[in-house]
Short mmCIF file of C-alpha atoms and ligand atoms in Angstrom, two decimals:
data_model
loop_
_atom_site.label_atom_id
_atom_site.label_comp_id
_atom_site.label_asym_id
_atom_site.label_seq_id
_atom_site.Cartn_x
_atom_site.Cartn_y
_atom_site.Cartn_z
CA UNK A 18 0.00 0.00 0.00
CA UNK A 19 0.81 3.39 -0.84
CA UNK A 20 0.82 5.94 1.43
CA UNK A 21 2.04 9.67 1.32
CA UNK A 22 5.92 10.07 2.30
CA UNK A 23 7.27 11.13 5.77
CA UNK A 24 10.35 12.76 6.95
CA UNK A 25 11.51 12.15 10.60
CA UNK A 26 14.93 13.57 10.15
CA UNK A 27 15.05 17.07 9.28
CA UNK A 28 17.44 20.47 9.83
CA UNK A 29 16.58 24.48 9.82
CA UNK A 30 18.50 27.74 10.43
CA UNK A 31 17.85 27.09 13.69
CA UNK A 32 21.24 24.57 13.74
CA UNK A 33 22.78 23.83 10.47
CA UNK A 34 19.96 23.90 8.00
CA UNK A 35 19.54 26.87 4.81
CA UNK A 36 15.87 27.08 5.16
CA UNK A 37 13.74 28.43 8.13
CA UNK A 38 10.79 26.24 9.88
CA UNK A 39 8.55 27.84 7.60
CA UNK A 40 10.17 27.45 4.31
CA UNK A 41 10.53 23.69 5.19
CA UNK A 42 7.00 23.21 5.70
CA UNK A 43 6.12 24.76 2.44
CA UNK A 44 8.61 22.29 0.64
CA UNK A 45 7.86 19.54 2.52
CA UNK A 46 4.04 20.58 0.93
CA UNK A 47 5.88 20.83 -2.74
CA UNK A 48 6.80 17.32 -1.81
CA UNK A 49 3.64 15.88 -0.46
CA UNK A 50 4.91 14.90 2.59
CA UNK A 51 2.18 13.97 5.62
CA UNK A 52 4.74 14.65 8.50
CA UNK A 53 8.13 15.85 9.36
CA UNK A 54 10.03 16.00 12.51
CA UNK A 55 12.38 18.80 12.71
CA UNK A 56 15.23 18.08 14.52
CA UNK A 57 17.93 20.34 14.53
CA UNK A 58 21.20 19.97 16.55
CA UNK A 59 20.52 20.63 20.20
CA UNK A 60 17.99 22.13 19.76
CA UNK A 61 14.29 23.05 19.70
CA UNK A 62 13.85 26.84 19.04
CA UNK A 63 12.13 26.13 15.65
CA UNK A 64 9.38 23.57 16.74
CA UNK A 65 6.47 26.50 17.65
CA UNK A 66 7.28 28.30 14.29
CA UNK A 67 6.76 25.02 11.90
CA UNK A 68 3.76 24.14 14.28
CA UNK A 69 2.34 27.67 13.51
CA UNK A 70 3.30 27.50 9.69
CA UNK A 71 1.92 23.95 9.45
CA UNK A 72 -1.31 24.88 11.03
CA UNK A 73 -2.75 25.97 7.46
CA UNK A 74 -1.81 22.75 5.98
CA UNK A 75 -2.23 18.66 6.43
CA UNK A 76 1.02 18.31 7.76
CA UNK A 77 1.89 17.15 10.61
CA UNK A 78 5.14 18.33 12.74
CA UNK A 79 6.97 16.11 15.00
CA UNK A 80 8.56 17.88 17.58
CA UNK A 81 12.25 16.72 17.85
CA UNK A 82 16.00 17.12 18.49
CA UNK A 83 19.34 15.34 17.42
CA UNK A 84 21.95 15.22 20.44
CA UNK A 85 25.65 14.72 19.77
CA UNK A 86 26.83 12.04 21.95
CA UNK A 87 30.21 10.28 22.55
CA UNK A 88 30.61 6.30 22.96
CA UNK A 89 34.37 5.20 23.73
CA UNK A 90 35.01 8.31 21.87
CA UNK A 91 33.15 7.46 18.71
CA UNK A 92 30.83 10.66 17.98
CA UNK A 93 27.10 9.23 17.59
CA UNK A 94 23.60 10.99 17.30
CA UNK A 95 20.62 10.11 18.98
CA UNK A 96 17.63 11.47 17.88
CA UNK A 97 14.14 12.57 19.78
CA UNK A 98 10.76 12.38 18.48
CA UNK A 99 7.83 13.77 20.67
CA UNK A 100 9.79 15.96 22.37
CA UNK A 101 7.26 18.15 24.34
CA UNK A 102 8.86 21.52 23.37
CA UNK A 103 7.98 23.56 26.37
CA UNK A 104 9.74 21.32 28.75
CA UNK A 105 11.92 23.71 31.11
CA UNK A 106 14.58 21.12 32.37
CA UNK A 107 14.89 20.11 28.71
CA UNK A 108 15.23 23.58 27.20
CA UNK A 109 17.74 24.27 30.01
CA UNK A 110 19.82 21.26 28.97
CA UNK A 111 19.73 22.14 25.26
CA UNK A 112 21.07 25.66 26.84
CA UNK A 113 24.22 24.27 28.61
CA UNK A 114 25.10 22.24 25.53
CA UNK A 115 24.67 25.75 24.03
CA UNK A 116 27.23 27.24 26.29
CA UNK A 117 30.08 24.31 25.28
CA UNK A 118 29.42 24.68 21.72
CA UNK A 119 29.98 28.62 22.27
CA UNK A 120 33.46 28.23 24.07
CA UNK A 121 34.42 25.52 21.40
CA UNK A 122 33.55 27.61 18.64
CA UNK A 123 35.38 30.68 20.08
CA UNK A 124 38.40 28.48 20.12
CA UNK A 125 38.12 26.90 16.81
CA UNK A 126 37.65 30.59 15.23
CA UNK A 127 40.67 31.83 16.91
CA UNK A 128 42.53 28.67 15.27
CA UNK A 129 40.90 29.95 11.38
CA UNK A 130 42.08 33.32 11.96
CA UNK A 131 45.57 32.20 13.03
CA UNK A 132 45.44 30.12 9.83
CA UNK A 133 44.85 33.65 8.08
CA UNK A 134 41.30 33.35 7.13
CA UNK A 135 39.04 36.22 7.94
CA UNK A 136 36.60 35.27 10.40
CA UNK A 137 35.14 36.57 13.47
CA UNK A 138 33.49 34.99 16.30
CA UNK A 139 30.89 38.19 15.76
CA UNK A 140 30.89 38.10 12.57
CA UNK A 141 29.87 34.15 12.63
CA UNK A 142 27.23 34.62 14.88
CA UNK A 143 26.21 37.67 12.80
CA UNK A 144 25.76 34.81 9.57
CA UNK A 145 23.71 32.67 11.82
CA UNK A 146 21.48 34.68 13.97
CA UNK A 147 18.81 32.31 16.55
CA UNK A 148 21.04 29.22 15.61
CA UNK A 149 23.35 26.68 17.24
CA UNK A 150 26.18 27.11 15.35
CA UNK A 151 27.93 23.47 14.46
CA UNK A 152 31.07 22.61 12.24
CA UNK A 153 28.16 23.37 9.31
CA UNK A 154 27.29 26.63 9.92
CA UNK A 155 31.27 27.18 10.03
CA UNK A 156 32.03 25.83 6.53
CA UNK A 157 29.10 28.00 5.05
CA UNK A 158 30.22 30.73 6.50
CA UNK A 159 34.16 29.66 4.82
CA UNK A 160 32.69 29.38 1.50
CA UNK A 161 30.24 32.26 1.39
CA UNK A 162 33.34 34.76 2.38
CA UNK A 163 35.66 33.80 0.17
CA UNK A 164 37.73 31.48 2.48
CA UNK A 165 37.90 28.24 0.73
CA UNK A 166 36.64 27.24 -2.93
CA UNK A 167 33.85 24.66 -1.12
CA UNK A 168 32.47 23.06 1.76
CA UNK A 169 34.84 19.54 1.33
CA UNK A 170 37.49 21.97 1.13
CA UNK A 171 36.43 23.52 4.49
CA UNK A 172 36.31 19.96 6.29
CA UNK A 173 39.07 18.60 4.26
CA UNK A 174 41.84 21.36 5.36
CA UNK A 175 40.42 23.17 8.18
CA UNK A 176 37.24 21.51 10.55
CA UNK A 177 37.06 17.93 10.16
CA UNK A 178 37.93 15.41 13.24
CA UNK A 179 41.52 15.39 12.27
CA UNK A 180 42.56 19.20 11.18
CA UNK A 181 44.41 22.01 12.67
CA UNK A 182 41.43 24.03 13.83
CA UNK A 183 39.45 21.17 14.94
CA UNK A 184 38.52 21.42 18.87
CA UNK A 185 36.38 18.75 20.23
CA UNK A 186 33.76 19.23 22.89
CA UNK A 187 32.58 17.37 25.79
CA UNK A 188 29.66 15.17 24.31
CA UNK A 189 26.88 13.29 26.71
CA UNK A 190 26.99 9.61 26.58
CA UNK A 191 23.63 7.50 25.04
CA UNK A 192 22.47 6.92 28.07
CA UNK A 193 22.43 10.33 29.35
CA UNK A 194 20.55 11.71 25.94
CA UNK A 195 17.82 8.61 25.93
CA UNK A 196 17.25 9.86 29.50
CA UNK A 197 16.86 13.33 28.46
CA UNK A 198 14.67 12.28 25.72
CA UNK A 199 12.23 10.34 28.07
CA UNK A 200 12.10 12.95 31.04
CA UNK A 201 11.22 15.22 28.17
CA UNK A 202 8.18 12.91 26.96
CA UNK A 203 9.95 11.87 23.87
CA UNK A 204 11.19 8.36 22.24
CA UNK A 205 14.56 8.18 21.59
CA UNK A 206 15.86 6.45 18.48
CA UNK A 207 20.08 5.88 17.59
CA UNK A 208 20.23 8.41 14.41
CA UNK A 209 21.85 6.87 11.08
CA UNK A 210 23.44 3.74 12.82
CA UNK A 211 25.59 2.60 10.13
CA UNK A 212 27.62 5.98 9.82
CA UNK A 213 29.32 5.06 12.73
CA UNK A 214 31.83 2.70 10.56
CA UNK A 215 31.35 -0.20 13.15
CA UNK A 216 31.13 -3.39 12.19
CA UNK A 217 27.72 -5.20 12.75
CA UNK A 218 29.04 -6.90 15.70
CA UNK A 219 29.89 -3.64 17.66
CA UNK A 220 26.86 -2.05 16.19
CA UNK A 221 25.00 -4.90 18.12
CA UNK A 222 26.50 -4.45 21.15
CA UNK A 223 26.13 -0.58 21.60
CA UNK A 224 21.96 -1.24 20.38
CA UNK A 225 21.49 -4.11 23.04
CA UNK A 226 23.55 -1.86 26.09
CA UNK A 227 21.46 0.99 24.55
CA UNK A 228 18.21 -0.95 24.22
CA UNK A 229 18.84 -1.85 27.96
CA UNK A 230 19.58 1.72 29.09
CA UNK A 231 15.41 2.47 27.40
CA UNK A 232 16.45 2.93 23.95
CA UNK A 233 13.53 2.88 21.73
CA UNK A 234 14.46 2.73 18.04
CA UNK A 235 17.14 3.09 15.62
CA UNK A 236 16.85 5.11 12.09
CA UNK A 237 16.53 1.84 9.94
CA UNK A 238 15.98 4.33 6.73
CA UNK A 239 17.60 6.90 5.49
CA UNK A 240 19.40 8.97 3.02
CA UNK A 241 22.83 7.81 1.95
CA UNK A 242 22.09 3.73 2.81
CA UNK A 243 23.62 1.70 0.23
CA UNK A 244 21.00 -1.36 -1.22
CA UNK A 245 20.64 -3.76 1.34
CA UNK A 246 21.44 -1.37 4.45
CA UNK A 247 17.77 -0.96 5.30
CA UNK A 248 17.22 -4.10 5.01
CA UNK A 249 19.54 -5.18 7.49
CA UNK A 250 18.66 -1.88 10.08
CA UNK A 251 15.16 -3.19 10.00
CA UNK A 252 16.06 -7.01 10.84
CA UNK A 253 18.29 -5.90 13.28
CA UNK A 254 15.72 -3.90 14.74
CA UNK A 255 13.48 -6.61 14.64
CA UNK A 256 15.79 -8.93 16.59
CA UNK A 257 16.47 -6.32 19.17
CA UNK A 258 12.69 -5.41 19.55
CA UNK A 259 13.45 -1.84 19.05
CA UNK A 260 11.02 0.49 16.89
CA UNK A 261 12.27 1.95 13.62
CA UNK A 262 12.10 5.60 12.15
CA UNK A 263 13.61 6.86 8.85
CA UNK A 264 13.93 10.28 7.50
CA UNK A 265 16.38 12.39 5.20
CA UNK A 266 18.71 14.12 7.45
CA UNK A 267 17.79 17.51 5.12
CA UNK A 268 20.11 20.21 5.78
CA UNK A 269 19.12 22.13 2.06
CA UNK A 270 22.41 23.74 0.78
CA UNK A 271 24.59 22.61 3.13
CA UNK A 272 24.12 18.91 2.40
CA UNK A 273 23.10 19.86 -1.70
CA UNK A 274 23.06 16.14 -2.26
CA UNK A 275 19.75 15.54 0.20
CA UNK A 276 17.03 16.47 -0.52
CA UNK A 277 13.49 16.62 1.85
CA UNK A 278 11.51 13.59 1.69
CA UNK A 279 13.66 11.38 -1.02
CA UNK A 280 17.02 12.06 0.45
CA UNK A 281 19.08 11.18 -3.25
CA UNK A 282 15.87 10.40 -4.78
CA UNK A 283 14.86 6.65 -3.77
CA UNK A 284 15.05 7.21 -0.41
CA UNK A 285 10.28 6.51 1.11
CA UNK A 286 10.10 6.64 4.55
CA UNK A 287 5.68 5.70 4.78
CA UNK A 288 3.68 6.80 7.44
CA UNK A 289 3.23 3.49 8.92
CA UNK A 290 6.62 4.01 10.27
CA UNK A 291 4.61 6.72 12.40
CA UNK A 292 1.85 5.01 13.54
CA UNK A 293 3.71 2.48 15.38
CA UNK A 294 6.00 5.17 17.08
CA UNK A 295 2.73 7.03 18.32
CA UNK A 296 1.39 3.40 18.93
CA UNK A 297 4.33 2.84 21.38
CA UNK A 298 4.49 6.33 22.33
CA UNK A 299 0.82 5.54 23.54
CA UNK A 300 1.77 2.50 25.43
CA UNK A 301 4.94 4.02 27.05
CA UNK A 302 2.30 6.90 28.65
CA UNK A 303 5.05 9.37 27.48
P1 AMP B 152 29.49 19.77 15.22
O1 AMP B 152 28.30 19.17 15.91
O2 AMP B 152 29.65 21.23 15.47
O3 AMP B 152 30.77 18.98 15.43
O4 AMP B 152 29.19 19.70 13.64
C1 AMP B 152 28.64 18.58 13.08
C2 AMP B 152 27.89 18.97 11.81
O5 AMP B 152 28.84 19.39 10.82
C3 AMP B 152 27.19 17.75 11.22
O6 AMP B 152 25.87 17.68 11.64
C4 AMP B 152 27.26 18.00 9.74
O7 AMP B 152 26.16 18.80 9.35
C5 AMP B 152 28.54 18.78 9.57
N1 AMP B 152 29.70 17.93 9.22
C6 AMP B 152 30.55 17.29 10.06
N2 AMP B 152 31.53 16.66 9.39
C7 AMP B 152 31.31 16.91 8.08
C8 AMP B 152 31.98 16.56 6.87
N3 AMP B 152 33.09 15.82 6.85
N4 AMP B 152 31.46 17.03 5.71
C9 AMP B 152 30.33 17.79 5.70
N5 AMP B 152 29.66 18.15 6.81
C10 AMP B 152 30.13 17.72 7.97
FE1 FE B 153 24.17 18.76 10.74
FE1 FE B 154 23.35 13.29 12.63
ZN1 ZN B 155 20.86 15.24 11.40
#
């Protein structure tokens, strides 16, 4: 059966996205999707804007997040659906992870300018106003002033894991953002599991401590999944009893390649997927 596309995996200016809340919910109309979860980095400022813009259409907005966590010092995202955006000890969370991004960003400008590129901490926050700022925001910012030829370029010489002006951050374990998640009424699901370049047996390990620790899902479909990834996310999920969600992980021009709803064009996440998150939802009285 056929039923109209969903995104659960989606950026805006508010973190490292090009288009506001509301400009995604007119594209995600363009695109017939039913629902989308927005859910930028650490955040949730742009949840009661796309609520507001989607109230004149049939779509339906997810309230989410994507935390940045760190497993034996392997970066990994877990992702919150259901998030119940006016939650206070949440927001105030979201605000201290604010607060390390700021002082690592400070740092890692001061490292571009000693590399002789012309950036600002001001002038970066003036690019991005309302917005966590991540390592994405920074490359745009690169390319639109001149500073490198393109956004590889930016990650290649200057902000990827292993560069000169790279400065990591202290990063929440899983644990800590699936609690999070729950105290703030949402489900928490391990975002793209197979970027993590860990072999199936690892992977397996981290989903059954997770799935112990309350994990409820992993993102079985998405974007860049080569044939036969999805396939094996969903039996996996299937033999860890954990729920699955799938989305596009849209960031418009700073991922060009992705776009809302089809990801690199085959990419159908149906609403079914939904139903049986809002099913458990339901049954988990979150
Ligand atoms: P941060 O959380 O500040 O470390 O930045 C992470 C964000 O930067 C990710 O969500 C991506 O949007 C972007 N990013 C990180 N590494 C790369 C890369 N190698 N190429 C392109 N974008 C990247
Ligand atoms: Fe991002
Ligand atoms: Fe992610
Ligand atoms: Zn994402």
């Amino acid at each position: 059966m056929y039923t109209k596309p969903i995104d659960l995996h989606v950026h805006s200016t508010c973190s490292d996205g090009t288009y506001t809340p509301t400009e995604l919910i007119s594209l995600a109309s363009d695109a017939g999707l039913s629902a989308i979860a927005l859910t930028d980095h650490d955040s949730i400022a742009g949840i009661q804007e796309a609520v507001q813009a989607a109230s004149h259409t049939d779509i339906e907005i997810i309230p989410g997040v994507e935390l940045s966590c760190d497993y034996d010092g392997q970066e990994v995202h877990m992702l919150g659906l259901y998030i119940r955006p006016d939650d206070e000890e949440f927001s105030a969370k979201l605000e201290e992870f604010g607060r390390v991004r700021e002082s690592r960003n400070k740092h890692m400008v001061e490292l571009l300018a000693e590399e002789g590129l012309d950036i600002t901490y001001e002038k970066l926050i003036a690019a991005n106003p309302d917005s966590v700022i991540t390592r994405g925001n920074i490359a745009r910012y690169l390319v639109e002033n001149g500073c490198v030829k393109d956004r590889s370029t930016a990650f290649s010489k200057y902000l990827g894991d292993d560069c000169c002006c790279f400065v990591p951050r202290p990063k929440i374990s899983p644990t800590e953002a699936i609690t999070l998640i729950h105290q703030a009424g949402g489900l928490a699901f391990l975002a793209h599991p197979l970027l993590y370049h860990m072999n199936l047996e690892s992977l397996t390990e981290l989903l059954t401590k997770l799935k112990t620790n309350g994990l409820d899902g992993l993102e079985a479909v998405y974007s860049t999944y080569q044939p036969g990834d999805e396939r094996n996310m969903k039996k996996l999920a299937e033999e860890l009893d954990l729920l699955i969600s799938g989305g596009s992980d849209f960031h418009g021009s700073n991922k060009p390649h992705i776009r809302l709803g089809v990801g690199m064009g085959w990419l159908y996440v149906p609403y079914e997927i939904l139903t049986r998150i809002q099913d458990a939802k339901t049954q988990a009285k979150r």
